């Protein structure tokens, strides 16, 4: 019944397409994966879109469907498959980032005079709320202070190991995205994913013209923001821009419309080391360690400073970091994992090193530059180019290596989790597609693996569907196109 409804929906959406031949033979072709997909893509192209698709057997690499498989488009966030698979290949699924924290100074009884120094490791999860072991990083430092018998200290929190490393926005990133969490700079030292949360609220009885109350999370965040209200907008939204003095936000509401009472946004911070220092201060205070003013005179004679290891802050295994990266499409994680891969292969970090390392890795897998030109690790860059053939080959070659299952497990599952949670599909297709999605303005990509339980010859396939020049008027839209394509991948015969 569900398959009949699916075929009916294909017929309705593609009824305007004039490319299929008439008669019973045409109906038979439309009941196959090639027939449905080719008609779908030709319909999109007739509406001015660009479309390419490639489907291969997951075991043998045998091509099963091809449509403009060599057309180069923006891969968007499907680039995360490239960077995370490269990191898994070079470091292994069990790799963990380790951020050493030490004391550089002198301890006199319960008084420590000196600095707390964290060595930057590039760990994208340090201080993140996503993992129990990372969310309590500052509390672990405070507990280590207590274990050393320190009740008072005078000094600073410093970060070491960040000199000479490129940590700015990637080439081809949009400047007006810089204020938002999804464009947080992949600095060598990352803390709390380099973001804070801004919440706005209006008191009961307030009008839209009244200034809202501003609340930061975490409460020790020091980012400054200026919020203005616009009561004559055509829609309700909260938008922010980064400036020299911090962040400027505008809270819009339509004239005469309902007045929004609350809004929230995640904002990028430019100095994660300051956020980390504030976090350590807060944790030490909560654990009863008093910070003394810098004007306090040191005891005489002063003791020579001796660096003492305090604690090591360890990330979850790489497999879990990759899973978070791809399930939730985390740009910062993808960039930092890519940079760590570049350092492993070239001894350097930075976007030039990343391009060189990824290019060499792709050639090792038999993916030439004409099929995939990587510029960053997340897909935010508008300079990345990829073909469906190149993207499918990244998945295919990963399946042949020891980390392959970890990569597949990291991909969102259709209608189950990640960026594919809640997607409408048939009961037979739900849970049988694992795919990374990618979205930029006018671009939509899907790369992954499909299980075909009724096909003994090709029970598992790798696919890439890439769409470009899409707009709000394109019919079917990108998500509808993927829904039709994914159902065909699982339920329809290949011939």
Coordinates of N, CA and C in Angstrom, one line a residue, residues 53-212:
X53 N 23.7 12.8 -10.1 CA 23.5 11.7 -9.1 C 24.4 10.5 -9.6
X54 N 24.7 9.7 -8.5 CA 25.6 8.6 -8.8 C 25.3 7.5 -7.7
X55 N 25.0 6.3 -8.2 CA 24.7 5.2 -7.3 C 25.6 4.0 -7.6
X56 N 26.3 3.4 -6.6 CA 27.2 2.3 -6.9 C 27.0 1.2 -5.9
X57 N 27.3 0.0 -6.2 CA 27.3 -1.1 -5.2 C 28.3 -0.9 -4.2
X58 N 27.9 -1.0 -2.9 CA 28.8 -0.7 -1.8 C 29.9 -1.6 -1.6
X59 N 29.8 -2.8 -2.2 CA 30.9 -3.8 -2.0 C 31.8 -3.8 -3.2
X60 N 31.3 -3.7 -4.4 CA 32.1 -3.9 -5.6 C 32.4 -2.5 -6.3
X61 N 31.7 -1.5 -6.0 CA 31.8 -0.2 -6.7 C 31.2 -0.2 -8.0
X62 N 30.5 -1.2 -8.4 CA 29.9 -1.2 -9.7 C 28.8 -0.1 -9.9
X63 N 28.9 0.8 -10.9 CA 28.0 1.8 -11.1 C 26.6 1.2 -11.4
X64 N 25.6 1.7 -10.7 CA 24.2 1.2 -10.9 C 23.3 2.3 -11.4
X65 N 23.6 3.5 -11.2 CA 22.9 4.6 -11.8 C 23.8 5.9 -12.0
X66 N 23.7 6.5 -13.1 CA 24.5 7.7 -13.3 C 23.7 8.8 -14.1
X67 N 23.8 10.0 -13.6 CA 23.2 11.1 -14.2 C 24.0 12.3 -14.0
X68 N 24.7 12.8 -15.0 CA 25.6 13.9 -14.9 C 26.5 13.8 -13.6
X69 N 27.1 12.6 -13.5 CA 27.9 12.3 -12.3 C 29.2 13.1 -12.3
X70 N 29.6 13.8 -13.4 CA 30.8 14.5 -13.4 C 30.5 16.1 -13.3
X71 N 29.3 16.5 -13.0 CA 29.0 17.9 -12.9 C 29.5 18.4 -11.5
X72 N 30.2 19.5 -11.5 CA 30.8 20.1 -10.3 C 29.9 21.1 -9.7
X73 N 29.6 20.8 -8.4 CA 28.7 21.7 -7.6 C 29.2 21.9 -6.2
X74 N 28.6 22.8 -5.5 CA 29.1 23.0 -4.1 C 28.6 21.9 -3.2
X75 N 29.5 21.2 -2.5 CA 29.2 20.1 -1.7 C 28.5 20.5 -0.4
X76 N 28.7 21.8 0.0 CA 28.1 22.3 1.3 C 28.6 21.3 2.4
X77 N 27.7 21.0 3.3 CA 28.1 20.2 4.5 C 28.5 18.8 4.3
X78 N 28.2 18.3 3.1 CA 28.7 16.9 2.8 C 30.2 16.9 2.8
X79 N 30.9 18.1 2.7 CA 32.4 18.1 2.9 C 32.8 17.5 4.2
X80 N 31.9 17.5 5.2 CA 32.2 16.9 6.5 C 32.5 15.4 6.4
X81 N 31.9 14.8 5.4 CA 32.3 13.4 5.2 C 33.7 13.2 4.8
X82 N 34.2 14.2 4.0 CA 35.6 14.1 3.5 C 36.5 14.4 4.7
X83 N 36.3 15.4 5.5 CA 37.2 15.7 6.6 C 37.2 14.7 7.7
X84 N 36.0 14.2 8.1 CA 35.9 13.3 9.2 C 36.4 11.9 8.8
X85 N 36.2 11.5 7.5 CA 36.8 10.2 7.1 C 38.3 10.3 7.0
X86 N 38.8 11.5 6.6 CA 40.3 11.7 6.6 C 40.9 11.6 8.0
X87 N 40.2 12.2 9.0 CA 40.7 12.2 10.4 C 40.6 10.8 10.9
X88 N 39.6 10.1 10.6 CA 39.5 8.7 11.1 C 40.6 7.8 10.5
X89 N 40.9 8.1 9.2 CA 41.9 7.3 8.5 C 43.3 7.5 9.1
X90 N 43.6 8.8 9.4 CA 44.9 9.1 9.9 C 45.1 8.9 11.4
X91 N 44.0 9.0 12.2 CA 44.2 9.0 13.7 C 43.6 7.8 14.3
X92 N 42.6 7.1 13.7 CA 42.0 6.0 14.2 C 40.8 6.4 15.1
X93 N 39.8 5.5 15.1 CA 38.5 5.8 15.8 C 38.7 6.0 17.3
X94 N 39.8 5.5 17.9 CA 39.9 5.6 19.4 C 40.8 6.8 19.8
X95 N 41.2 7.5 18.9 CA 42.1 8.7 19.2 C 41.3 9.7 20.1
X96 N 42.0 10.3 21.1 CA 41.4 11.3 21.9 C 42.4 12.5 22.0
X97 N 41.8 13.7 22.0 CA 42.5 14.9 22.2 C 42.8 15.0 23.7
X98 N 44.0 15.5 24.0 CA 44.4 15.7 25.4 C 44.9 17.1 25.6
X99 N 44.3 17.8 26.5 CA 44.7 19.2 26.8 C 45.3 19.2 28.2
X100 N 46.6 19.3 28.3 CA 47.3 19.4 29.6 C 47.1 20.7 30.2
X101 N 46.9 20.8 31.5 CA 46.8 22.0 32.3 C 47.8 21.9 33.4
X102 N 48.6 22.9 33.5 CA 49.7 22.9 34.6 C 49.7 24.2 35.4
X103 N 50.4 24.2 36.5 CA 50.6 25.4 37.3 C 52.0 25.8 37.1
X104 N 52.2 27.1 36.7 CA 53.5 27.7 36.5 C 53.7 28.8 37.6
X105 N 54.4 28.5 38.7 CA 54.5 29.4 39.8 C 55.0 28.7 41.0
X106 N 54.7 29.2 42.1 CA 55.2 28.7 43.4 C 54.0 28.5 44.4
X107 N 54.1 27.4 45.1 CA 53.1 27.2 46.2 C 53.7 27.4 47.5
X108 N 53.1 28.2 48.3 CA 53.5 28.4 49.7 C 52.4 28.1 50.6
X109 N 52.4 26.9 51.2 CA 51.3 26.4 52.0 C 50.1 26.2 51.1
X110 N 49.0 26.9 51.5 CA 47.8 26.8 50.7 C 47.6 27.9 49.7
X111 N 48.7 28.7 49.5 CA 48.7 29.8 48.6 C 49.5 29.5 47.3
X112 N 48.9 29.7 46.2 CA 49.7 29.5 44.9 C 49.8 30.8 44.2
X113 N 51.1 31.1 43.9 CA 51.4 32.4 43.2 C 51.9 32.0 41.8
X114 N 51.1 32.3 40.8 CA 51.5 32.0 39.4 C 50.3 31.8 38.5
X115 N 50.6 31.2 37.4 CA 49.5 31.1 36.4 C 49.0 29.7 36.2
X116 N 47.8 29.6 35.8 CA 47.2 28.3 35.3 C 47.4 28.3 33.8
X117 N 48.1 27.3 33.2 CA 48.4 27.3 31.8 C 47.8 26.1 31.2
X118 N 47.0 26.3 30.2 CA 46.4 25.2 29.4 C 47.2 25.1 28.0
X119 N 47.6 23.9 27.6 CA 48.3 23.8 26.3 C 47.2 23.5 25.3
X120 N 47.1 24.3 24.3 CA 46.1 24.1 23.2 C 46.3 22.8 22.5
X121 N 45.3 22.0 22.4 CA 45.4 20.8 21.7 C 44.5 20.7 20.4
X122 N 43.6 21.7 20.3 CA 42.7 21.7 19.2 C 41.5 20.9 19.4
X123 N 41.2 20.5 20.6 CA 40.1 19.7 21.0 C 38.8 20.5 20.8
X124 N 37.9 20.2 19.8 CA 36.7 21.0 19.6 C 35.7 20.8 20.7
X125 N 35.8 19.8 21.5 CA 34.8 19.4 22.5 C 35.1 20.0 23.9
X126 N 36.3 20.6 24.1 CA 36.7 21.1 25.4 C 35.6 22.1 26.0
X127 N 35.0 21.8 27.1 CA 34.0 22.6 27.7 C 32.7 22.5 27.1
X128 N 32.5 21.6 26.1 CA 31.2 21.5 25.4 C 30.2 20.9 26.4
X129 N 28.9 21.3 26.2 CA 27.8 20.7 26.9 C 27.3 19.4 26.4
X130 N 27.9 19.0 25.2 CA 27.4 17.8 24.6 C 27.8 16.5 25.2
X131 N 28.9 16.5 26.0 CA 29.5 15.3 26.5 C 29.7 15.5 28.0
X132 N 29.3 14.5 28.9 CA 29.5 14.7 30.3 C 31.0 15.0 30.7
X133 N 31.9 14.3 30.0 CA 33.3 14.5 30.4 C 33.9 15.8 30.0
X134 N 33.3 16.5 29.1 CA 33.8 17.8 28.6 C 33.1 19.0 29.3
X135 N 31.9 18.8 29.7 CA 31.1 19.9 30.3 C 31.7 20.4 31.6
X136 N 32.4 19.5 32.3 CA 32.9 19.8 33.7 C 34.4 20.1 33.7
X137 N 35.0 20.6 32.6 CA 36.4 20.8 32.5 C 36.9 21.8 33.6
X138 N 36.2 22.9 33.8 CA 36.6 23.9 34.8 C 36.5 23.3 36.2
X139 N 35.5 22.5 36.4 CA 35.3 21.9 37.8 C 36.5 20.9 38.0
X140 N 36.9 20.2 37.0 CA 38.1 19.3 37.2 C 39.3 20.1 37.6
X141 N 39.5 21.3 37.0 CA 40.7 22.1 37.4 C 40.5 22.6 38.8
X142 N 39.3 23.0 39.2 CA 39.1 23.4 40.6 C 39.3 22.3 41.6
X143 N 38.9 21.1 41.2 CA 39.1 19.9 42.1 C 40.5 19.6 42.2
X144 N 41.3 19.7 41.1 CA 42.7 19.5 41.2 C 43.4 20.5 42.1
X145 N 43.0 21.7 42.1 CA 43.5 22.7 43.0 C 43.3 22.3 44.4
X146 N 42.1 21.8 44.8 CA 41.9 21.4 46.1 C 42.7 20.2 46.5
X147 N 42.9 19.3 45.5 CA 43.8 18.1 45.8 C 45.2 18.5 46.1
X148 N 45.7 19.6 45.5 CA 47.0 20.1 45.8 C 47.1 21.0 47.1
X149 N 45.9 21.1 47.8 CA 45.9 21.8 49.0 C 45.9 23.3 48.8
X150 N 45.5 23.8 47.7 CA 45.5 25.2 47.4 C 44.2 25.8 47.7
X151 N 44.2 26.9 48.5 CA 42.9 27.5 48.9 C 42.9 29.0 48.5
X152 N 44.1 29.5 48.1 CA 44.2 30.9 47.6 C 45.1 30.9 46.4
X153 N 44.9 31.8 45.5 CA 45.9 32.0 44.4 C 45.9 33.4 43.9
X154 N 47.0 33.7 43.3 CA 47.2 35.0 42.7 C 47.9 34.8 41.4
X155 N 47.2 35.1 40.3 CA 47.8 34.9 39.0 C 46.8 35.1 37.8
X156 N 47.1 34.4 36.7 CA 46.3 34.5 35.5 C 46.1 33.1 34.9
X157 N 45.1 33.1 34.0 CA 44.9 31.9 33.2 C 45.4 32.2 31.8
X158 N 46.3 31.3 31.4 CA 47.0 31.5 30.1 C 46.8 30.3 29.2
X159 N 46.9 30.5 27.9 CA 46.8 29.4 26.9 C 48.2 29.4 26.2
X160 N 48.8 28.3 26.1 CA 50.0 28.1 25.4 C 49.8 27.3 24.1
X161 N 50.7 27.5 23.1 CA 50.7 26.7 21.9 C 49.8 27.2 20.8
X162 N 49.5 28.5 20.8 CA 48.6 29.0 19.8 C 49.4 29.9 18.8
X163 N 50.6 30.2 19.1 CA 51.4 31.1 18.2 C 51.6 30.6 16.8
X164 N 51.4 31.4 15.8 CA 51.7 31.1 14.5 C 50.8 30.1 13.8
X165 N 49.6 29.9 14.4 CA 48.6 29.0 13.8 C 47.4 29.7 13.3
X166 N 47.0 29.5 12.1 CA 45.9 30.1 11.5 C 44.6 29.7 12.1
X167 N 43.9 30.6 12.7 CA 42.6 30.2 13.4 C 41.5 31.1 12.9
X168 N 41.6 31.8 11.8 CA 40.6 32.7 11.4 C 39.5 32.0 10.6
X169 N 38.5 32.8 10.1 CA 37.5 32.2 9.2 C 38.1 31.6 8.0
X170 N 37.5 30.5 7.5 CA 38.0 29.9 6.3 C 37.8 30.6 5.0
X171 N 38.6 30.4 4.0 CA 38.5 31.1 2.7 C 37.1 30.8 2.1
X172 N 36.4 31.8 1.6 CA 35.1 31.6 1.0 C 34.0 31.6 2.0
X173 N 34.2 31.8 3.3 CA 33.1 31.9 4.2 C 32.4 33.2 4.1
X174 N 31.2 33.3 4.4 CA 30.4 34.5 4.3 C 30.6 35.4 5.5
X175 N 31.0 36.7 5.3 CA 31.4 37.5 6.4 C 30.2 37.8 7.3
X176 N 29.0 37.9 6.7 CA 27.8 38.2 7.5 C 27.3 37.0 8.3
X177 N 28.0 35.9 8.2 CA 27.7 34.7 9.1 C 28.5 34.7 10.3
X178 N 29.5 35.6 10.4 CA 30.6 35.5 11.4 C 30.1 35.6 12.8
X179 N 28.9 36.3 13.0 CA 28.4 36.4 14.4 C 27.8 35.2 15.0
X180 N 27.5 34.2 14.1 CA 26.7 33.1 14.5 C 27.5 31.9 14.9
X181 N 27.0 31.0 15.7 CA 27.7 29.8 16.2 C 28.2 28.9 15.1
X182 N 27.4 28.8 14.0 CA 27.8 27.9 12.9 C 29.0 28.4 12.2
X183 N 29.4 29.7 12.4 CA 30.6 30.2 11.8 C 31.7 30.5 12.8
X184 N 31.6 29.9 14.0 CA 32.7 30.2 15.0 C 34.0 29.8 14.4
X185 N 35.0 30.7 14.6 CA 36.3 30.4 14.1 C 37.0 29.2 14.7
X186 N 37.6 28.3 13.9 CA 38.2 27.1 14.4 C 39.6 27.4 15.0
X187 N 39.6 28.2 16.0 CA 40.9 28.6 16.7 C 41.7 27.4 17.2
X188 N 43.0 27.5 17.4 CA 43.8 26.4 17.9 C 43.3 26.0 19.3
X189 N 42.9 26.9 20.1 CA 42.3 26.6 21.4 C 40.8 26.9 21.3
X190 N 40.0 25.9 21.6 CA 38.5 26.0 21.5 C 38.0 25.8 22.9
X191 N 37.0 26.6 23.3 CA 36.3 26.3 24.6 C 34.8 26.6 24.4
X192 N 34.1 25.6 24.9 CA 32.6 25.7 24.8 C 32.1 25.9 23.4
X193 N 32.9 25.3 22.5 CA 32.6 25.4 21.0 C 32.7 26.8 20.5
X194 N 33.4 27.7 21.3 CA 33.6 29.1 20.9 C 32.2 29.8 20.7
X195 N 31.2 29.4 21.5 CA 29.9 30.1 21.5 C 29.4 30.4 22.8
X196 N 28.5 31.3 22.9 CA 27.7 31.6 24.1 C 26.2 31.8 23.6
X197 N 25.3 31.7 24.6 CA 23.9 31.8 24.2 C 23.4 33.2 24.7
X198 N 22.7 33.8 23.8 CA 22.0 35.1 24.1 C 20.5 34.9 24.1
X199 N 19.9 35.2 25.3 CA 18.4 35.1 25.4 C 17.8 36.5 25.7
X200 N 16.7 36.8 25.0 CA 16.0 38.0 25.1 C 14.6 37.7 25.7
X201 N 14.2 38.6 26.6 CA 12.8 38.4 27.1 C 12.2 39.7 27.5
X202 N 10.9 39.8 27.2 CA 10.1 41.0 27.6 C 9.3 40.7 28.8
X203 N 9.3 41.7 29.7 CA 8.5 41.6 30.9 C 7.0 41.6 30.6
X204 N 6.2 41.0 31.4 CA 4.7 41.0 31.1 C 4.2 42.4 31.0
X205 N 3.4 42.6 30.0 CA 2.8 44.0 29.8 C 3.7 44.9 28.9
X206 N 4.9 44.4 28.5 CA 5.8 45.2 27.7 C 5.3 45.3 26.3
X207 N 5.6 46.4 25.6 CA 5.3 46.5 24.2 C 6.5 46.1 23.4
X208 N 6.3 45.9 22.1 CA 7.4 45.5 21.2 C 8.5 46.6 21.1
X209 N 8.1 47.8 21.4 CA 9.1 48.9 21.4 C 9.9 49.0 22.6
X210 N 9.6 48.3 23.7 CA 10.3 48.3 24.9 C 11.6 47.4 24.7
X211 N 12.7 47.9 25.3 CA 14.0 47.1 25.3 C 13.8 45.9 26.1
X212 N 14.3 44.7 25.6 CA 14.2 43.5 26.3 C 15.3 43.3 27.4

